[in-house]
Coordinates of C-alpha atoms in Angstrom, one line a residue:
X1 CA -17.5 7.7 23.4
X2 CA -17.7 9.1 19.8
X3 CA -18.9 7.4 16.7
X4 CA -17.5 7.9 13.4
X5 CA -17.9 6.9 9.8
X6 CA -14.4 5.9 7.9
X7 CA -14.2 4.3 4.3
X8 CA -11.9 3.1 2.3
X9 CA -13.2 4.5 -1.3
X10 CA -11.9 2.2 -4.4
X11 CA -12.3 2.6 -8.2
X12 CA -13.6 -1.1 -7.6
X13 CA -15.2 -1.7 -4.5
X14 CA -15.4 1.0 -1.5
X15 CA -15.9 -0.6 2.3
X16 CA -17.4 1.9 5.0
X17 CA -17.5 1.3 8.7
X18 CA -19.4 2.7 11.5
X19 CA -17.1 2.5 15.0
X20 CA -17.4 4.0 18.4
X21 CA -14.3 5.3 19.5
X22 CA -13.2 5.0 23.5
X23 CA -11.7 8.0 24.4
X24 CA -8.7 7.7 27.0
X25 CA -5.3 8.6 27.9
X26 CA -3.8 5.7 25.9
X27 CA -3.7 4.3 22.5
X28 CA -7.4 5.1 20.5
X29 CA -9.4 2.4 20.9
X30 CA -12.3 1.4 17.9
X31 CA -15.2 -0.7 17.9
X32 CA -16.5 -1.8 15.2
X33 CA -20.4 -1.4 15.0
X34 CA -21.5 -2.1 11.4
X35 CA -19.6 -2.9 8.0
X36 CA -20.5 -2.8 4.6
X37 CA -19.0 -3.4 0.7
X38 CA -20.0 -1.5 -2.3
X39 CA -19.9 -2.1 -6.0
X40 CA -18.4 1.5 -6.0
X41 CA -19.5 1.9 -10.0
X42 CA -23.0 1.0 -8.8
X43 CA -23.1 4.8 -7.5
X44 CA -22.9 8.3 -9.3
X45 CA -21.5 10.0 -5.8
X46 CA -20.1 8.7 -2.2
X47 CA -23.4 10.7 -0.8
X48 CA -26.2 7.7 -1.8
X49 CA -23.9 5.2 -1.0
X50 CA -23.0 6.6 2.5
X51 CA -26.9 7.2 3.2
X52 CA -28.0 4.1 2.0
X53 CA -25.2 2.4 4.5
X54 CA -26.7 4.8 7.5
X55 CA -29.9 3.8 6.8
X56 CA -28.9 0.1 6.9
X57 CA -27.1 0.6 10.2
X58 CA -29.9 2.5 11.7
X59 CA -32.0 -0.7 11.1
X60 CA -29.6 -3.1 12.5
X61 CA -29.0 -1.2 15.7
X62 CA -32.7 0.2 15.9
X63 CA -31.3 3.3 16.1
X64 CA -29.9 6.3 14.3
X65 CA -26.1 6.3 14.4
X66 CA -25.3 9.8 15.3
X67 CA -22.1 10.6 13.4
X68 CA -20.2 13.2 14.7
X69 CA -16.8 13.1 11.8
X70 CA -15.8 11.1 9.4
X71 CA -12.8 10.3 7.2
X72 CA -12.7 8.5 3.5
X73 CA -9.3 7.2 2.4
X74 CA -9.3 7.8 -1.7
X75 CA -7.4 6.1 -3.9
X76 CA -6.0 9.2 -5.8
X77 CA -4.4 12.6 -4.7
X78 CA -6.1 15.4 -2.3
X79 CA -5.8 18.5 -2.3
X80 CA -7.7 20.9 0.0
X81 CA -10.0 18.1 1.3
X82 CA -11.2 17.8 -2.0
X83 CA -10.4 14.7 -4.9
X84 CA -11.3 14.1 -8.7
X85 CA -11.7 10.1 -8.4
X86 CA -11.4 9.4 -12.7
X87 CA -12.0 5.7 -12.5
X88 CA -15.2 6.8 -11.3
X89 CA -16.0 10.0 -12.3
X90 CA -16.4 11.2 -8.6
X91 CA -15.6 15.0 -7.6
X92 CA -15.3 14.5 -3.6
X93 CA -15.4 18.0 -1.2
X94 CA -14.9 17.8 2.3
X95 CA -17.3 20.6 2.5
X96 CA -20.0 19.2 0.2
X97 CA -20.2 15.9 1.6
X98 CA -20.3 17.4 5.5
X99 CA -23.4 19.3 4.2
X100 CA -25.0 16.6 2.3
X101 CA -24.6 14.0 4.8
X102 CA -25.4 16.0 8.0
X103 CA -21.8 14.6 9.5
X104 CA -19.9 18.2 11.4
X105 CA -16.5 17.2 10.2
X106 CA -15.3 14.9 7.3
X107 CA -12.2 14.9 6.2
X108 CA -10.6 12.8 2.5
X109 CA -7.3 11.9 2.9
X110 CA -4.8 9.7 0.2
X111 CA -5.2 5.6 1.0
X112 CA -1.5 5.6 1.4
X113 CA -2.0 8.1 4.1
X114 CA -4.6 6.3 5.2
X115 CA -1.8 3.3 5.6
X116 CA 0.1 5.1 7.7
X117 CA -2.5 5.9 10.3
X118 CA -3.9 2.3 10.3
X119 CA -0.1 1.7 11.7
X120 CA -1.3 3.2 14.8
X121 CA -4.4 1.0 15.0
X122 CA -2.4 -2.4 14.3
X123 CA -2.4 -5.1 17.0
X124 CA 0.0 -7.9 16.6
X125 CA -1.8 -10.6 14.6
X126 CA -1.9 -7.6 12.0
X127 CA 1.9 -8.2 11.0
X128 CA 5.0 -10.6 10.8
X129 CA 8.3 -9.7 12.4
X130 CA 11.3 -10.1 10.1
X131 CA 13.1 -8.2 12.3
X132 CA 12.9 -7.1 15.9
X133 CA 15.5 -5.0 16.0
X134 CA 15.6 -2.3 19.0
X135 CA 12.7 -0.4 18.9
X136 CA 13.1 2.9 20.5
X137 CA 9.8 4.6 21.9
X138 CA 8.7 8.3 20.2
X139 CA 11.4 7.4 17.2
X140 CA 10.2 7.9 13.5
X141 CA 7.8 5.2 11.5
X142 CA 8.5 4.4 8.0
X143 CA 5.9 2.7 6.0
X144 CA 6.6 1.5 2.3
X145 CA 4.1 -0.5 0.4
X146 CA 4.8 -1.9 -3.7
X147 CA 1.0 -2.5 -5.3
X148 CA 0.3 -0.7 -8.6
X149 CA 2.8 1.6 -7.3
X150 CA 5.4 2.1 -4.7
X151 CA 3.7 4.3 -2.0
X152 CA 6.1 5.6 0.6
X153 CA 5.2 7.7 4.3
X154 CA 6.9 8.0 7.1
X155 CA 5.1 9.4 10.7
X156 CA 7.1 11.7 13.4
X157 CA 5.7 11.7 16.9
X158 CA 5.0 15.3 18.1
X159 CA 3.5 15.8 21.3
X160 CA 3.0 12.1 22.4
X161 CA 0.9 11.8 19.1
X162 CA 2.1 10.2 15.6
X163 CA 1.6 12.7 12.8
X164 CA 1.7 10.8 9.1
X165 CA 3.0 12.6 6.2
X166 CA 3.0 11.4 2.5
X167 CA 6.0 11.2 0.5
X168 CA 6.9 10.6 -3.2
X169 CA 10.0 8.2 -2.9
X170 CA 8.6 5.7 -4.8
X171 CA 10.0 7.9 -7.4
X172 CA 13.5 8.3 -6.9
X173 CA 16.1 6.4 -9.3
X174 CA 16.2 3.2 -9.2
X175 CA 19.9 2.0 -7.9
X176 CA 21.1 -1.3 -9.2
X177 CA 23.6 -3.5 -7.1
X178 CA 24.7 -5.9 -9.2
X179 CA 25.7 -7.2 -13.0
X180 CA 22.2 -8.2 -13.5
X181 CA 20.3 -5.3 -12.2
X182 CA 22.7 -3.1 -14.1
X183 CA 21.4 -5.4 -17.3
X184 CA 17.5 -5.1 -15.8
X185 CA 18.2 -1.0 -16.1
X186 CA 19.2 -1.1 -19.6
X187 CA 16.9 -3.2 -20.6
X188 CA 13.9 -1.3 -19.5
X189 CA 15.3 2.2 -20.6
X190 CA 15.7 0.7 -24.1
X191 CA 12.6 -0.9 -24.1
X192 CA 10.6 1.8 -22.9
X193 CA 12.7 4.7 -24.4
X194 CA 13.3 7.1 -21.4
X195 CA 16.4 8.1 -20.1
X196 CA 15.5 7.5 -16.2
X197 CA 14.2 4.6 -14.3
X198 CA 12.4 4.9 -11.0
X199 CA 12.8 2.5 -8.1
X200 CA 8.7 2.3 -8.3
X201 CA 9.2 0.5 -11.8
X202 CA 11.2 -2.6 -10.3
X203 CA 9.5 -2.4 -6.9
X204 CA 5.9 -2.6 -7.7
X205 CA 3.5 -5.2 -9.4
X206 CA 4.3 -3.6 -13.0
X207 CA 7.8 -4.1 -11.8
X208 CA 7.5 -7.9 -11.3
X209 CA 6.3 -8.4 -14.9
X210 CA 9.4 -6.0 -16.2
X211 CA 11.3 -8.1 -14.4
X212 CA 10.0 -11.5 -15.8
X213 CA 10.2 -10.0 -19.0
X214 CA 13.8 -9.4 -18.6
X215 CA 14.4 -12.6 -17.3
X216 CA 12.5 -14.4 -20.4
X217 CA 13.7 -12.1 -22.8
X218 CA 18.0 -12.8 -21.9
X219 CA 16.7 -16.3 -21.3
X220 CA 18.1 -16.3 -18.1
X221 CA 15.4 -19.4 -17.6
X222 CA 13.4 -20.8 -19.4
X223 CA 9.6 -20.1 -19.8
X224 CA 6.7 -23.0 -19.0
X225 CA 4.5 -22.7 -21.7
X226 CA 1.5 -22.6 -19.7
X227 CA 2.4 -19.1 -18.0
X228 CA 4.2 -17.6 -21.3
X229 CA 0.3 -18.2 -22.8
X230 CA -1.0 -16.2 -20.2
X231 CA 2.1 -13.4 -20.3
X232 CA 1.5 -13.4 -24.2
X233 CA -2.3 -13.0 -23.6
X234 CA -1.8 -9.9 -21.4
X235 CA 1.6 -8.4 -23.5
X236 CA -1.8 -8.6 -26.3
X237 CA -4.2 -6.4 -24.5
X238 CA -2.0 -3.5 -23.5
X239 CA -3.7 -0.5 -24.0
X240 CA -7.0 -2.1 -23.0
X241 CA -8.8 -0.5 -19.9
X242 CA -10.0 -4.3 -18.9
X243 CA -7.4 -7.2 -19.3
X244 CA -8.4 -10.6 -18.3
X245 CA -5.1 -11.5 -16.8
X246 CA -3.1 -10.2 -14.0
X247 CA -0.1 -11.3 -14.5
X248 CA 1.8 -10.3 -11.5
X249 CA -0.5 -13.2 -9.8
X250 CA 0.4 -15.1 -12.6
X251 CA 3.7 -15.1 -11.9
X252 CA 3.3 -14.9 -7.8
X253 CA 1.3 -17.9 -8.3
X254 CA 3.9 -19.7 -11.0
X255 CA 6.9 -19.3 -8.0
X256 CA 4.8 -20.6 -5.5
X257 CA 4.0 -23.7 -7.9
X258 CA 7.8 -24.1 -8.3
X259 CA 8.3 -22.4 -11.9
X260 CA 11.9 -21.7 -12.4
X261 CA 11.7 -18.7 -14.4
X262 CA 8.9 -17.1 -11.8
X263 CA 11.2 -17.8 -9.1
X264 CA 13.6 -16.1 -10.3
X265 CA 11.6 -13.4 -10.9
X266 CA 10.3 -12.8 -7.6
X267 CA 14.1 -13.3 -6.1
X268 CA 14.8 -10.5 -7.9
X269 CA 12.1 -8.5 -6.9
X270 CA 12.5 -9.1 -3.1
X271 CA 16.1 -8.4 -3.7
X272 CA 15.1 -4.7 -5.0
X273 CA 12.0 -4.5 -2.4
X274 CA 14.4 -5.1 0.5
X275 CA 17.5 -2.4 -1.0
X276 CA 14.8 0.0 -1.5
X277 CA 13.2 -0.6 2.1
X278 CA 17.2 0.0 3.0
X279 CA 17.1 3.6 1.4
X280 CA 14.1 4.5 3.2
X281 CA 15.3 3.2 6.5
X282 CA 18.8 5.1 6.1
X283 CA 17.1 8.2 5.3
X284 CA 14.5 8.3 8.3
X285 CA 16.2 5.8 11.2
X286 CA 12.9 4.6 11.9
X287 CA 13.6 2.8 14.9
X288 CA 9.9 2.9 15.8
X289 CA 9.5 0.5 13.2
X290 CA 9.4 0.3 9.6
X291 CA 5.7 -1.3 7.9
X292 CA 5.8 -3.1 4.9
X293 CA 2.5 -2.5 3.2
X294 CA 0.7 -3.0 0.1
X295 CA -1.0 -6.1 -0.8
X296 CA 2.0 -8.0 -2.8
X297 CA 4.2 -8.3 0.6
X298 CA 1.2 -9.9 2.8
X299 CA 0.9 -12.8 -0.8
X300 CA 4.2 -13.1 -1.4
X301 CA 5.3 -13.6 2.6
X302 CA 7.4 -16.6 2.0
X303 CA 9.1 -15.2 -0.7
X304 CA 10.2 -12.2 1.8
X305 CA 10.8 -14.7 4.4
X306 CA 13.2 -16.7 2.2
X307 CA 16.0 -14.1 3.3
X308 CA 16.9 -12.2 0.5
X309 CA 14.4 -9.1 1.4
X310 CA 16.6 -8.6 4.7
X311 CA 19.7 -9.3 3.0
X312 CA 19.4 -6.4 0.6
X313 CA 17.8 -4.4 3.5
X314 CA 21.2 -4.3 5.7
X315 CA 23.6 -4.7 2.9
X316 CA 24.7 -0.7 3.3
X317 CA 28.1 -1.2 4.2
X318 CA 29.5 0.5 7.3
X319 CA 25.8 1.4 7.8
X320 CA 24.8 -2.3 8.4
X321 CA 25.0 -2.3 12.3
X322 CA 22.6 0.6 12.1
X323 CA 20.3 -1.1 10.0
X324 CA 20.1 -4.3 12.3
X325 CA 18.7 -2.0 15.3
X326 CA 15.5 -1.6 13.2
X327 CA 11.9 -3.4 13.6
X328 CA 10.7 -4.5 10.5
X329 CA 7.0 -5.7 10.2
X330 CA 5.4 -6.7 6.9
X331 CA 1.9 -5.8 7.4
X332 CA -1.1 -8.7 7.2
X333 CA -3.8 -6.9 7.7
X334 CA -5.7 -6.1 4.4
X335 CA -8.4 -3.3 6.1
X336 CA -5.1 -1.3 7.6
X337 CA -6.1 1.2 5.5
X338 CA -9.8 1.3 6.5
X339 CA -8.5 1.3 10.1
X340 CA -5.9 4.4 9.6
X341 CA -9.2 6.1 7.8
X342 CA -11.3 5.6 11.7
X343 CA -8.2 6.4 13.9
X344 CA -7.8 9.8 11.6
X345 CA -11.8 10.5 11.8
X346 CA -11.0 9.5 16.2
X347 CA -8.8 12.4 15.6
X348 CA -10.7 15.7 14.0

């Protein structure tokens, strides 16, 4: 048995977790043996934080923890087990923080990353089937999750063990389908003067305002007055760092509530969340499954339920039948990421 540290580092909040890891010839296995949130603006540098959690542990357990590794997911890029965290003003080393915090081996790794590796440590309340597909053992994973952006990973098994690798997909063009989406891609090239859209701007939470935008703006339906205030409100404050309305919840929330014009909104974006999923899953047959992360998926579950995801998903034509053989979870669990930072700290 091995304990490890693994966080889950946030410009808003940060969550670290003390496990023991059960070493065997089967899937990792992790218990959990202390968790704690941060404020993570409360702290100039990961080091107090982490020492003030040890220290908090150690008293619970009457013991020292005796950390062997460690692994921080970071919301940001890494490069060379090190990370510039602006939100905070955090410069993160691999090196630095091993020294500083007495732990042998830490490494940082990207939260989408992170994603991927909580894959491996799902069980099955973690996620909803929309498709079972034919799930073929030792085949390729894909993982796509819209939030602020559209992160995309995919993991290849190599010697009996999944490896995860990032990917920047989100950022290939966006490919409309039909009359309207064809409309949606003008629109937003005119209105935001560039001459290329990326799926990431339709698939993601900016994407579902763009979209509602579009929709309100053709008057394709008609707009309550209630949630046009609060659209107005936040159309007002762009360029602020602090708005006080997120309006992709808004507008989440407004469909939910039966709001034409949200509905809509959110039909569309399932639509373009499915035919993206589609790209990815042409491009890697994952028939070890494909993970829908990110935390607008897990919300918006009916809304991906309602058919439309899955019928954008498998329309590819003569490709279709290929499609269908493909698992397809949506992803419940909101620590996955936390839990892919432990089973890559199981591994160092």
């Amino acid at each position: 048995m091995t304990r490890l540290l693994a966080g889950d580092i946030g410009g808003t909040k940060t969550i670290l977790r003390l496990a023991e890891v059960h070493s065997d010839d089967g899937p990792i296995k992790l218990q959990t043996l202390h968790e704690m949130r941060y404020v993570s603006a409360e702290y100039l540098d990961l080091v107090p934080m982490v020492r003030a959690f040890l220290a908090d542990a150690a008293s619970c357990m009457g013991c020292a923890p005796g950390i062997e590794k460690a692994c921080f997911a970071i919301a940001g890029p890494v490069v060379n087990n090190t990370s510039v965290l602006t939100n905070l003003s955090w410069t993160l080393e691999g090196d630095r923080l091993s020294r500083e915090l007495n732990i042998p081996n830490i490494s940082l790794i990207n939260d989408f990353e992170a994603v991927g590796y909580g894959i491996l440590g799902l069980g099955e309340d973690d996620y909803y089937t929309l498709q079972v597909g034919k799930p073929q053992p030792n085949a390729p994973i894909a993982v796509i999750g819209a939030g602020t952006g559209l992160g995309q990973g995919f993991l290849i098994p190599q010697g009996g063990v999944y490896y995860v690798y990032p990917s920047e997909g989100g950022h290939a063009d966006f490919a409309p389908r039909s009359e309207l989406e064809f409309q949606l891609l003008k629109y937003l090239l005119d209105k935001l003067s560039i001459n290329r859209l990326s799926a990431e701007r339709i698939v993601s939470g900016q994407g579902i305002v763009s979209i509602y935008q579009f929709l309100r703006d053709r008057q394709l339906a008609e707009e309550s007055p209630d949630i046009g205030a609060k659209i107005l409100t936040w159309e007002r404050e762009a360029g602020k760092a602090e708005k006080s309305v997120d309006p992709g919840a808004v507008i989440s929330l407004g469909a939910q509530a039966g709001d034409r014009l949200c509905q809509q909104t959110m039909t569309l974006f399932s639509s373009s969340y499915g035919a993206e999923a589609g790209n990815l899953a042409l491009k890697l047959l994952p028939f070890g499954g494909l993970y829908i992360a990110g935390g607008i998926a897990a919300k918006n579950l009916d809304v991906l339920k309602a058919g439309g995801f899955m019928e954008a998903f498998l329309d590819k034509g003569r490709m279709s039948p290929l499609l269908e053989q493909v698992p397809v979870h949506v992803v419940l669990n909101p620590q996955v990421g936390l839990i892919g930072a432990a089973v890559r700290a199981a591994r160092l």
